[in-house]
Tab-separated table of C-alpha atoms and ligand atoms in Angstrom:
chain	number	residue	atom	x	y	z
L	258	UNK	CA	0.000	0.000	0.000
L	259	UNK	CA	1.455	3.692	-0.665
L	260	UNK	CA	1.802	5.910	1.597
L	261	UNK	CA	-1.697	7.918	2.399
L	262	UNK	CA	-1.782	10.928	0.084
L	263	UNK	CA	-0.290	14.668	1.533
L	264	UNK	CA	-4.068	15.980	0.914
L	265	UNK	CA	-7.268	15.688	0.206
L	266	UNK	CA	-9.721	16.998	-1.953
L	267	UNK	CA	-11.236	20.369	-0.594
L	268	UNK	CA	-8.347	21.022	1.801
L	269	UNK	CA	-6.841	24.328	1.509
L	270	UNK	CA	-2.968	24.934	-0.080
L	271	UNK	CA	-2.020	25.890	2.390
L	272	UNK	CA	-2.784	22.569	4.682
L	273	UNK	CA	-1.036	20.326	1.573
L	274	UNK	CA	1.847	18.105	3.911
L	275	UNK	CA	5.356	18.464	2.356
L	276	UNK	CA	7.222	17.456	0.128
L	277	UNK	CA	4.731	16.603	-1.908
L	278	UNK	CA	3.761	16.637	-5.980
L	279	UNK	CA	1.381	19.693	-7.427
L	280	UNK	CA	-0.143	20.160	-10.453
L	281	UNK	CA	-1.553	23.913	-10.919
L	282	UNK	CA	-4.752	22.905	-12.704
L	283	UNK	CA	-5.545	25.527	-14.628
L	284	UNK	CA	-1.975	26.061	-15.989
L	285	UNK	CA	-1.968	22.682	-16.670
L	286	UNK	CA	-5.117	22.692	-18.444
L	287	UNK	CA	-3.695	25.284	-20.597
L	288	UNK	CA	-1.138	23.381	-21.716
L	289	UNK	CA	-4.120	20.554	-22.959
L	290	UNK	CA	-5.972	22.596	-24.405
L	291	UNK	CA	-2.742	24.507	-26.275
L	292	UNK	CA	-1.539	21.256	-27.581
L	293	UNK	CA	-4.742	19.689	-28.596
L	294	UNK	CA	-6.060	22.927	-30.498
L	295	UNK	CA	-2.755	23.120	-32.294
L	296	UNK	CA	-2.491	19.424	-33.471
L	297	UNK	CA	-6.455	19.707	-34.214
L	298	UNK	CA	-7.323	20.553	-38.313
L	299	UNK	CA	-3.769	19.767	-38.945
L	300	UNK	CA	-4.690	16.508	-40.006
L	301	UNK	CA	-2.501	14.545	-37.756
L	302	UNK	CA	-3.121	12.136	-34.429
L	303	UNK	CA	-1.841	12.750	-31.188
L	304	UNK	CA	-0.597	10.366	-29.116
L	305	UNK	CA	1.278	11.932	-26.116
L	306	UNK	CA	3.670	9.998	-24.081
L	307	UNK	CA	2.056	8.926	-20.447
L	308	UNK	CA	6.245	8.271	-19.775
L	309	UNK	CA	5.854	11.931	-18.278
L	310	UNK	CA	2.587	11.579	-15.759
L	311	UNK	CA	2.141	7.872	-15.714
L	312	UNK	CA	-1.668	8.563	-14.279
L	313	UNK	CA	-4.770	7.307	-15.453
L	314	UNK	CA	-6.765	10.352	-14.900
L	315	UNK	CA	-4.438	12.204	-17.256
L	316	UNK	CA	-4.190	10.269	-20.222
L	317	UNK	CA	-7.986	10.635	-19.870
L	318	UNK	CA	-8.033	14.560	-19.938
L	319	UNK	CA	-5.570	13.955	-23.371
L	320	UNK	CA	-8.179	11.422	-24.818
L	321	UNK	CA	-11.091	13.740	-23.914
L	322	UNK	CA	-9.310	16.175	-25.935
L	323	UNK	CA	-8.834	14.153	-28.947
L	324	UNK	CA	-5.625	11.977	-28.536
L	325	UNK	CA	-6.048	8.840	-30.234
L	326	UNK	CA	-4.275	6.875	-27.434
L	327	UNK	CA	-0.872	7.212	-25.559
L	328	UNK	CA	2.528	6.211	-25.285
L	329	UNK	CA	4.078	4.047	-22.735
L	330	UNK	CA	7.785	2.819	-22.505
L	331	UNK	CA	6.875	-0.131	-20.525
L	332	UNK	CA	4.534	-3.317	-20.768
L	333	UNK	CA	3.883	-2.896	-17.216
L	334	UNK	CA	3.143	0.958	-18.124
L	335	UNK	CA	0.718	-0.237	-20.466
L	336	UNK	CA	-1.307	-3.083	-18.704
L	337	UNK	CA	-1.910	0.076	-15.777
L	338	UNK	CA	-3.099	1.795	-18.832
L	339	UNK	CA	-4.942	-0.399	-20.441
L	340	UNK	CA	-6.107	-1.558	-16.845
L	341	UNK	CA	-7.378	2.059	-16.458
L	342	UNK	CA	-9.210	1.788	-20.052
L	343	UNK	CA	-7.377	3.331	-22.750
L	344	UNK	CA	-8.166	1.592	-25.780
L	345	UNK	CA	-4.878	2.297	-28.041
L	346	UNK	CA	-1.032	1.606	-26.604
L	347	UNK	CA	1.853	2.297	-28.641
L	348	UNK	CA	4.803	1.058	-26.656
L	349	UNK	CA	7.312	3.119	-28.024
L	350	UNK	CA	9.922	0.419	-26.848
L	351	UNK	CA	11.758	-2.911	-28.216
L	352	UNK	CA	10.552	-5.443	-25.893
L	353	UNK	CA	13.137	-8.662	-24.789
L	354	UNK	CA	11.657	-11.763	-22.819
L	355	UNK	CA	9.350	-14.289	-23.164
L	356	UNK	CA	7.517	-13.287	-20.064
L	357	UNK	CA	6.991	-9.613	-21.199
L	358	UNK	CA	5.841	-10.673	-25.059
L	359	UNK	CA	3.526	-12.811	-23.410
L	360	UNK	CA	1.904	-10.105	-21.218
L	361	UNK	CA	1.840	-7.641	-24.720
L	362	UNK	CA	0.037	-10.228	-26.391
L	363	UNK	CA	-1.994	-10.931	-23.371
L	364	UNK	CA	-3.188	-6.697	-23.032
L	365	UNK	CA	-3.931	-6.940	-26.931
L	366	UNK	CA	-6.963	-8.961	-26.330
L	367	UNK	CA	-8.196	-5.811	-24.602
L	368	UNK	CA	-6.873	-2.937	-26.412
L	369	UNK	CA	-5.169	-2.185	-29.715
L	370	UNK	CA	-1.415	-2.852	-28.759
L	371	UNK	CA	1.611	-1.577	-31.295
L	372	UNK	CA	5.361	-1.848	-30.094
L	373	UNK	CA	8.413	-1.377	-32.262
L	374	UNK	CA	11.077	-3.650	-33.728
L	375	UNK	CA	14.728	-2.836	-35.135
L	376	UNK	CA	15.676	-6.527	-35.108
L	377	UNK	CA	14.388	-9.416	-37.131
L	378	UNK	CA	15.066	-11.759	-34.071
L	379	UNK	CA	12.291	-9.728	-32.628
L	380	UNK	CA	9.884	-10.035	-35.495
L	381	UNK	CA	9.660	-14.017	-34.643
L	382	UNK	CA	9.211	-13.864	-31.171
L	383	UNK	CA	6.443	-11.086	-31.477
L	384	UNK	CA	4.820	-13.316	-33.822
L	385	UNK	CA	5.052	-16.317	-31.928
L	386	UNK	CA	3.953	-15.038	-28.719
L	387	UNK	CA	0.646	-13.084	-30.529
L	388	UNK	CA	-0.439	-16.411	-32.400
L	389	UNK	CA	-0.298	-18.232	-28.761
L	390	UNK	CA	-2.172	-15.568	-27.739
L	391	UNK	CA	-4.472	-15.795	-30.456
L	392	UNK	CA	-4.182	-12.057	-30.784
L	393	UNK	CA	-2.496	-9.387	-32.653
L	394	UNK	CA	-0.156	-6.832	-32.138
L	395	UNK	CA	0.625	-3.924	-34.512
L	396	UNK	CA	3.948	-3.486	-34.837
L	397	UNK	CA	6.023	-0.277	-36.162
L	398	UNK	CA	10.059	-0.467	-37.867
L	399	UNK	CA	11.701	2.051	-35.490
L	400	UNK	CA	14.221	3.961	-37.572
L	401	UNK	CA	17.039	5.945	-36.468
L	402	UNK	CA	16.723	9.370	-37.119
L	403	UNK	CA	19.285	10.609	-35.363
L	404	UNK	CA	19.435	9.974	-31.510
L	405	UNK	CA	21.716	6.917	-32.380
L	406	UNK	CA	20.043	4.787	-29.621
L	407	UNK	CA	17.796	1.877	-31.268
L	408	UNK	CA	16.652	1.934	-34.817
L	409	UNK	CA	17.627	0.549	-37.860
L	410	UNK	CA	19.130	2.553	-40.636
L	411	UNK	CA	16.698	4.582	-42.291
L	412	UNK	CA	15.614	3.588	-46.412
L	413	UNK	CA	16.443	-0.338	-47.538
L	414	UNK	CA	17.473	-1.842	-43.762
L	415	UNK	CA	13.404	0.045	-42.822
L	416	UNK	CA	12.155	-2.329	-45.948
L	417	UNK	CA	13.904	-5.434	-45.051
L	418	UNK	CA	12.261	-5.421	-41.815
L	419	UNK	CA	9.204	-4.076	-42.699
L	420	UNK	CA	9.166	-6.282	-44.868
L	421	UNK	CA	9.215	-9.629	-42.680
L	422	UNK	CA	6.544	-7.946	-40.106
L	423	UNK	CA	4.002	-7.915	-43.288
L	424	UNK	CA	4.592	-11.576	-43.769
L	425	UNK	CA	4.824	-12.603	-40.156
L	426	UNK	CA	1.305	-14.402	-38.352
L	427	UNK	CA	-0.366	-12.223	-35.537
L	428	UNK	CA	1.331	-9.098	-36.944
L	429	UNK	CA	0.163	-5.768	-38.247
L	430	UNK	CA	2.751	-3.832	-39.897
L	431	UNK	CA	1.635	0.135	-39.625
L	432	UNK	CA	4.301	1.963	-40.004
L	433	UNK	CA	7.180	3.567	-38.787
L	434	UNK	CA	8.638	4.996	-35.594
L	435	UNK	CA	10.739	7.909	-35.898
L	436	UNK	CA	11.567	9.876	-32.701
L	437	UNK	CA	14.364	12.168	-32.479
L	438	UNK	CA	15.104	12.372	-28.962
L	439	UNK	CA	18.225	13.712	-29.290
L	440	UNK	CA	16.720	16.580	-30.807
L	441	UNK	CA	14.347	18.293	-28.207
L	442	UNK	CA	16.738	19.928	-25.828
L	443	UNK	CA	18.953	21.583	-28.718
L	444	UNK	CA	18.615	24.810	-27.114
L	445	UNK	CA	18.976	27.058	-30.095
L	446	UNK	CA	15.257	27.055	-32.986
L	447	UNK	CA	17.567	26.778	-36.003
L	448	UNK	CA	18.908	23.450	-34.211
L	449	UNK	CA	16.603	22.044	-33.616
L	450	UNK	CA	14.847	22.482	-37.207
L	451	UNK	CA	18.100	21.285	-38.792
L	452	UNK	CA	17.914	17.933	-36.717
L	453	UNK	CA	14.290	17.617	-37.844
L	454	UNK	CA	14.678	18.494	-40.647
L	455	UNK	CA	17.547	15.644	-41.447
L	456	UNK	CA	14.962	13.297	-39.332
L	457	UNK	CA	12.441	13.940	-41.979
L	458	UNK	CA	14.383	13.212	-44.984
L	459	UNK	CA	15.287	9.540	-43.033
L	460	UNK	CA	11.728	9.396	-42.159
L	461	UNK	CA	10.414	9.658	-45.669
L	462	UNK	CA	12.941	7.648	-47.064
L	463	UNK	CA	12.311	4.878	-44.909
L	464	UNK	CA	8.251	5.102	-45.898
L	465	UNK	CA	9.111	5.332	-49.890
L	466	UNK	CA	11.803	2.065	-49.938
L	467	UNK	CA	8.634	0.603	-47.717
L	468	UNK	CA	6.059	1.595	-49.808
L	469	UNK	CA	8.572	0.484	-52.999
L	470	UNK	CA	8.631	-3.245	-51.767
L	471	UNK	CA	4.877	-2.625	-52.193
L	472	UNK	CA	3.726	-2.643	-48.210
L	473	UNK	CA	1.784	-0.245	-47.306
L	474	UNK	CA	3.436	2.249	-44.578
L	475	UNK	CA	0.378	4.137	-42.361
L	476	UNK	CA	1.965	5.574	-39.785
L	477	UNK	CA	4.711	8.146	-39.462
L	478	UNK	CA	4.880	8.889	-35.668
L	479	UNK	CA	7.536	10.412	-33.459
L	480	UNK	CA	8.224	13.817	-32.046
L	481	UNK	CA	8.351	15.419	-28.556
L	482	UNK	CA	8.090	18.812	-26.744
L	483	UNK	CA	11.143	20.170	-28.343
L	484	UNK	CA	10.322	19.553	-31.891
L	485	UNK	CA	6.820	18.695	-32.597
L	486	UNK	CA	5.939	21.342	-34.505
L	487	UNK	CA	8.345	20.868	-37.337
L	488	UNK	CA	7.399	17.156	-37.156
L	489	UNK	CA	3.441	18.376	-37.423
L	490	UNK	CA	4.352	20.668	-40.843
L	491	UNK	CA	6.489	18.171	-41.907
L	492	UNK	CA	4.277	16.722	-44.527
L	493	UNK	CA	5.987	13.383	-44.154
L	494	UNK	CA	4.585	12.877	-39.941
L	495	UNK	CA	1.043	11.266	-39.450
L	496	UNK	CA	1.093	11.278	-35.532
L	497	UNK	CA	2.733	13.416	-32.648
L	498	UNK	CA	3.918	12.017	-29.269
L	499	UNK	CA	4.952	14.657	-27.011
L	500	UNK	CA	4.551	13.887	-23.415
L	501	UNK	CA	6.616	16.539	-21.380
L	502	UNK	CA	4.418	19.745	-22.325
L	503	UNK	CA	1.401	18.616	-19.966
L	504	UNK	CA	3.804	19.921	-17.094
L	505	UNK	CA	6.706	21.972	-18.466
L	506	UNK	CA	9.730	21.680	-16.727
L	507	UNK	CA	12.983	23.645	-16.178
L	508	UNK	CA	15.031	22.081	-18.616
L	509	UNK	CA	12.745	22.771	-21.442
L	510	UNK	CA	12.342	26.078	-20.139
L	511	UNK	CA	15.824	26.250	-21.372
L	512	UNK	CA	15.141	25.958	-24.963
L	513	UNK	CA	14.519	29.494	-26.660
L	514	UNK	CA	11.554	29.499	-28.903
L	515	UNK	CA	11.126	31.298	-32.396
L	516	UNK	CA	8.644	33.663	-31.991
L	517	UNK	CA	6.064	31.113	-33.573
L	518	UNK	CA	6.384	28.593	-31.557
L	519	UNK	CA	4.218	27.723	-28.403
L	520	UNK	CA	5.250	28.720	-24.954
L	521	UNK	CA	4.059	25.832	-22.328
L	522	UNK	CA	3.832	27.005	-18.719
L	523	UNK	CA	4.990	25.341	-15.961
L	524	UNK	CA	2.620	23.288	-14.162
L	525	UNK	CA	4.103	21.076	-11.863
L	526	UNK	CA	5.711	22.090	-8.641
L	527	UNK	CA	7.087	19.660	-5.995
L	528	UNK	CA	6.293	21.351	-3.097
L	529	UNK	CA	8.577	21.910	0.114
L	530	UNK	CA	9.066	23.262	3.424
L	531	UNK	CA	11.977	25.247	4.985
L	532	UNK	CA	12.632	22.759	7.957
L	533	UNK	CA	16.010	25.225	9.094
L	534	UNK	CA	17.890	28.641	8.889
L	535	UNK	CA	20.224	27.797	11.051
L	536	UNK	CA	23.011	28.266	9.003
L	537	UNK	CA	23.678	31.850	7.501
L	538	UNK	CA	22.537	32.459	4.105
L	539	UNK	CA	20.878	29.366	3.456
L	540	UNK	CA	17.406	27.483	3.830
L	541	UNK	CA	16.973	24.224	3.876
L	542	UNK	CA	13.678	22.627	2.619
L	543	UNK	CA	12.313	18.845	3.107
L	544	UNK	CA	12.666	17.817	-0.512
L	545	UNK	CA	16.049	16.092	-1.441
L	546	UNK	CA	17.411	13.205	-3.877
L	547	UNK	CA	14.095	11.407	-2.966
L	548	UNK	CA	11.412	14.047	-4.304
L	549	UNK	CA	13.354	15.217	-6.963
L	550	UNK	CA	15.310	14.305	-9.973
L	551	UNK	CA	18.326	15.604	-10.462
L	552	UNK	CA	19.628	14.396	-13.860
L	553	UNK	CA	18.871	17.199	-15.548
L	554	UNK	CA	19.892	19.673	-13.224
L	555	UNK	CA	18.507	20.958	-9.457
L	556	UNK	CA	14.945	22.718	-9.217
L	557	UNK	CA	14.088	26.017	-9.844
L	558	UNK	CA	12.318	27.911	-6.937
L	559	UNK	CA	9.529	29.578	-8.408
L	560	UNK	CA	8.785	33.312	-8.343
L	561	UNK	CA	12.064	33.638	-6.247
L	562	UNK	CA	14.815	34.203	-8.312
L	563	UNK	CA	17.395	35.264	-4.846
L	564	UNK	CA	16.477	31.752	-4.195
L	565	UNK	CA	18.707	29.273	-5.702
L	566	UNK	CA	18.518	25.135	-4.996
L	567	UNK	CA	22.387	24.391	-4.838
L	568	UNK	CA	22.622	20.640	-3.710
L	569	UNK	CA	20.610	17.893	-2.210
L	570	UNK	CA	21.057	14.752	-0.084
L	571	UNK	CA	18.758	12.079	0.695
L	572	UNK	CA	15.914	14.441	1.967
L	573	UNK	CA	17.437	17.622	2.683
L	574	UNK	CA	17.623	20.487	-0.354
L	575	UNK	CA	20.071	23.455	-0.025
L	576	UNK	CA	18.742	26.994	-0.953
L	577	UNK	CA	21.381	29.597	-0.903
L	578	UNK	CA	19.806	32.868	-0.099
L	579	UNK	CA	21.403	35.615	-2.721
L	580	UNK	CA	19.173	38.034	-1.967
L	581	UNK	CA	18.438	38.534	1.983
L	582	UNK	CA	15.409	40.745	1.387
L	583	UNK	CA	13.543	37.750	0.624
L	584	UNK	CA	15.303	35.608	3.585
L	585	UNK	CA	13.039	32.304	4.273
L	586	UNK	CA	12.018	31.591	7.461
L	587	UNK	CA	11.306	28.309	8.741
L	588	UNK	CA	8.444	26.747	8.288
L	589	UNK	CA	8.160	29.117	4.902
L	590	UNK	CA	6.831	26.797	2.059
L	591	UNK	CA	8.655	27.125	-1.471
L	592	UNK	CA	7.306	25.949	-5.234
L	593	UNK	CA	10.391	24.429	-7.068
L	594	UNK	CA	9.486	23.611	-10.232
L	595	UNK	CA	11.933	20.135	-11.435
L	596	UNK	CA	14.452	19.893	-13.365
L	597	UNK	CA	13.205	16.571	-15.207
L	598	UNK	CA	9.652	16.037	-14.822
L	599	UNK	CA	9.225	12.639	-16.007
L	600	UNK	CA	11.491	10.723	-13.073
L	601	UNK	CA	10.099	13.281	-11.166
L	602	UNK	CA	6.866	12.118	-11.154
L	603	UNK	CA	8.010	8.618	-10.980
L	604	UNK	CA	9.098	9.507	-7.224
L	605	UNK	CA	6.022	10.394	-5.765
L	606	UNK	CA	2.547	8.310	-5.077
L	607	UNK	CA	0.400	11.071	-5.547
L	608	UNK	CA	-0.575	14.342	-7.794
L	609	UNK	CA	-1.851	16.758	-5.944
L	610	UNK	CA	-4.331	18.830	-8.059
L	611	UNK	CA	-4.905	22.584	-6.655
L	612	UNK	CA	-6.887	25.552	-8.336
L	613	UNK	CA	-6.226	28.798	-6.764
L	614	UNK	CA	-6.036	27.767	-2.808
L	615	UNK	CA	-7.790	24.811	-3.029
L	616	UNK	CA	-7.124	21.200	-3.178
L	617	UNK	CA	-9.707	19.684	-6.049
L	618	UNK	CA	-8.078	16.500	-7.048
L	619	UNK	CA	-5.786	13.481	-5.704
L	620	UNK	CA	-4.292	11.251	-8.400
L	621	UNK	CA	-2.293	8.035	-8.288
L	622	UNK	CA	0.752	7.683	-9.891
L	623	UNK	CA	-0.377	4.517	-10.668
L	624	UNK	CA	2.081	3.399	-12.958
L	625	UNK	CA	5.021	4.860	-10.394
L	626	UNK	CA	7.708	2.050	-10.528
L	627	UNK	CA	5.952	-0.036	-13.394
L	628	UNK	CA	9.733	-0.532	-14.930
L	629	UNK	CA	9.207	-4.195	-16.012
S	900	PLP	C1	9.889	10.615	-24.046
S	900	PLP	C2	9.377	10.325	-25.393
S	900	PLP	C3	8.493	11.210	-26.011
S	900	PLP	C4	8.022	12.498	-25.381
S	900	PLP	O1	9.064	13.381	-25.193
S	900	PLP	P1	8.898	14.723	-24.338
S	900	PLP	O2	10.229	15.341	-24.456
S	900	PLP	O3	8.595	14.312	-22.940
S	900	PLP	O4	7.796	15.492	-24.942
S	900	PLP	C5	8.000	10.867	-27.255
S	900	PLP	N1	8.364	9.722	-27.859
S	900	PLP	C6	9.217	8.848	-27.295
S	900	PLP	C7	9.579	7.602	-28.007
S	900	PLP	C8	9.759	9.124	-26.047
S	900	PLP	O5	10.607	8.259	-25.488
């Protein structure tokens, strides 16, 4: 059982226990409603990445607002999903083991269920565990296009595989996958266009030596928070997967923005408590290594730029105080807004959903440590 959540519905801000996980709503909604209404008349799906929020009640806000279905990294990420009652999974993911293939197979009785190969080794045992299953699993050629991570090659080495999914029993060749996620923290606009850019030339080169071997090639999906809006004029893109924009956090606050591109606003906060002042110049707060992520750098505290998080153990966080106008005292409650939001998220039980000063929701995390 997790721990009982740091509020409740109703309960004021300012009562919320500490450290604990917040979600401004209506910034949050914002950022919904900003992504949905630019994907919308485009032509193209969306499909954003649950990696980022891994709860239920979210991926239902993105489905009420016309997302086709998520992303998930994870089987286990996907049967919570699918558990939950979204009816379309991409697992944007190779997936190893017998075990694992079986419980794909198993969720695709349920839902529609795609995962991606770059391996013809794969292509067997996907087959062989959907036709024990008696079910079938679309399946998608990821291609590098330029994070150098998985992926084949992109053009003939796309066909050759693509090729052996068509023919395979209990598969459903779609398409391709082709995220760049190399590509979204390129700080600079032009960079970030030039790596798309390159990623769209592999992209439709893999779909025309496809299409040349005469399969049929759906599905063109990829794209994050970084990039998706090249991917969406792309011409060449049929689906959009960016997860990270539902929340905003301070490493893509980093990236500058052309001035036609959308601003997201932060809308997650983990929220903390100055437990001591005792030593000059510095607060110390109740959130540390184990309410924060660090690997992309420490929090921001919001609205207090004389404020800045230095270092963290286990559960202690280190503000120096540059500015002692706006000295903390103890007990004082700070907003830092993470550096990474999606292992972030992954460290906490709950979401705690305020609007103005009031507590109106408490979410699960309920696929928090679904890894397998
Ligand atoms: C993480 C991820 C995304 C979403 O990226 P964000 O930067 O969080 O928007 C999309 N596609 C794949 C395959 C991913 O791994």
């Amino acid at each position: 059982m997790p721990p009982s959540p740091p509020a409740q519905p109703g309960d004021a801000v300012a009562a919320i226990d500490t450290p604990a996980l917040v979600v401004d709503l209506d910034a949050f909604e914002r950022n919904l409603d900003l992504m949905s209404n630019a994907v919308r008349g485009s032509g193209l799906a969306l499909r954003p990445h649950a990696k980022s929020h891994k709860c239920p009640e979210i991926a239902r806000a993105q489905v009420e607002r016309d997302a086709i279905g998520i992303c998930c990294q994870k089987v286990a990420e996907a049967e919570v999903f699918v558990d939950a009652g979204i009816r379309d999974v991409l697992v944007t993911n190779e997936i190893v083991g017998a075990g694992k293939l079986r419980r794909l197979a198993a969720i695709a009785h349920r839902a529609t269920i795609g995962v991606l190969v770059d391996d013809a080794g794969s292509v067997a045992e996907l087959s062989a565990a959907a036709t024990a299953a008696g079910a079938t699993l679309d399946v998608l050629v990821e291609v590098d296009v330029g994070a150098h991570r998985c992926g084949v090659p992109p053009g003939e080495p796309a066909a050759r595989l693509a090729t052996a999914i068509a023919r395979a029993p209990g598969l459903r060749l779609r398409g391709i996958h082709a995220y760049h996620g190399a590509a979204q923290h390129l700080r600079t606009p032009a960079e970030r266009c030039d790596a798309i850019a390159a990623a769209v030339r592999d992209a439709a080169a893999s779909r025309a030596a496809i299409e040349a071997a005469g399969i049929g090639c759906a599905v063109v999906t990829g794209a994050g928070t970084g990039t998706w809006q090249h991917e969406r004029d792309s011409g060449v893109y049929t689906e959009l997967q960016p997860g990270s924009y539902v929340f905003m956090d301070a490493d893509y606050g980093r990236n500058a923005l052309a001035p036609d591109q959308h601003h997201f606003e932060h809308s997650l906060f983990v929220l903390t408590t100055v437990m001591s002042v005792a030593v000059r110049s510095q607060a110390v707060v109740d959130a540390g290594l184990k309410a924060l992520a660090f690997d992309s750098g420490p929090p921001l505290v919001y609205g207090a730029p004389g404020l800045d998080f230095r270092r963290a153990s286990d559960e202690h966080g280190v503000v120096a105080v540059t500015d002692t106008a706006i000295a903390p005292r103890r007990g004082d409650r700070l907003w830092l807004v993470p550096g990474h939001c999606d292992p972030t998220v992954n460290l906490h039980d709950w979401i705690v959903g305020v609007r103005g000063e009031t507590v109106e929701s408490v979410w699960a995390v309920a696929a928090r440590g679904a890894l397998a």
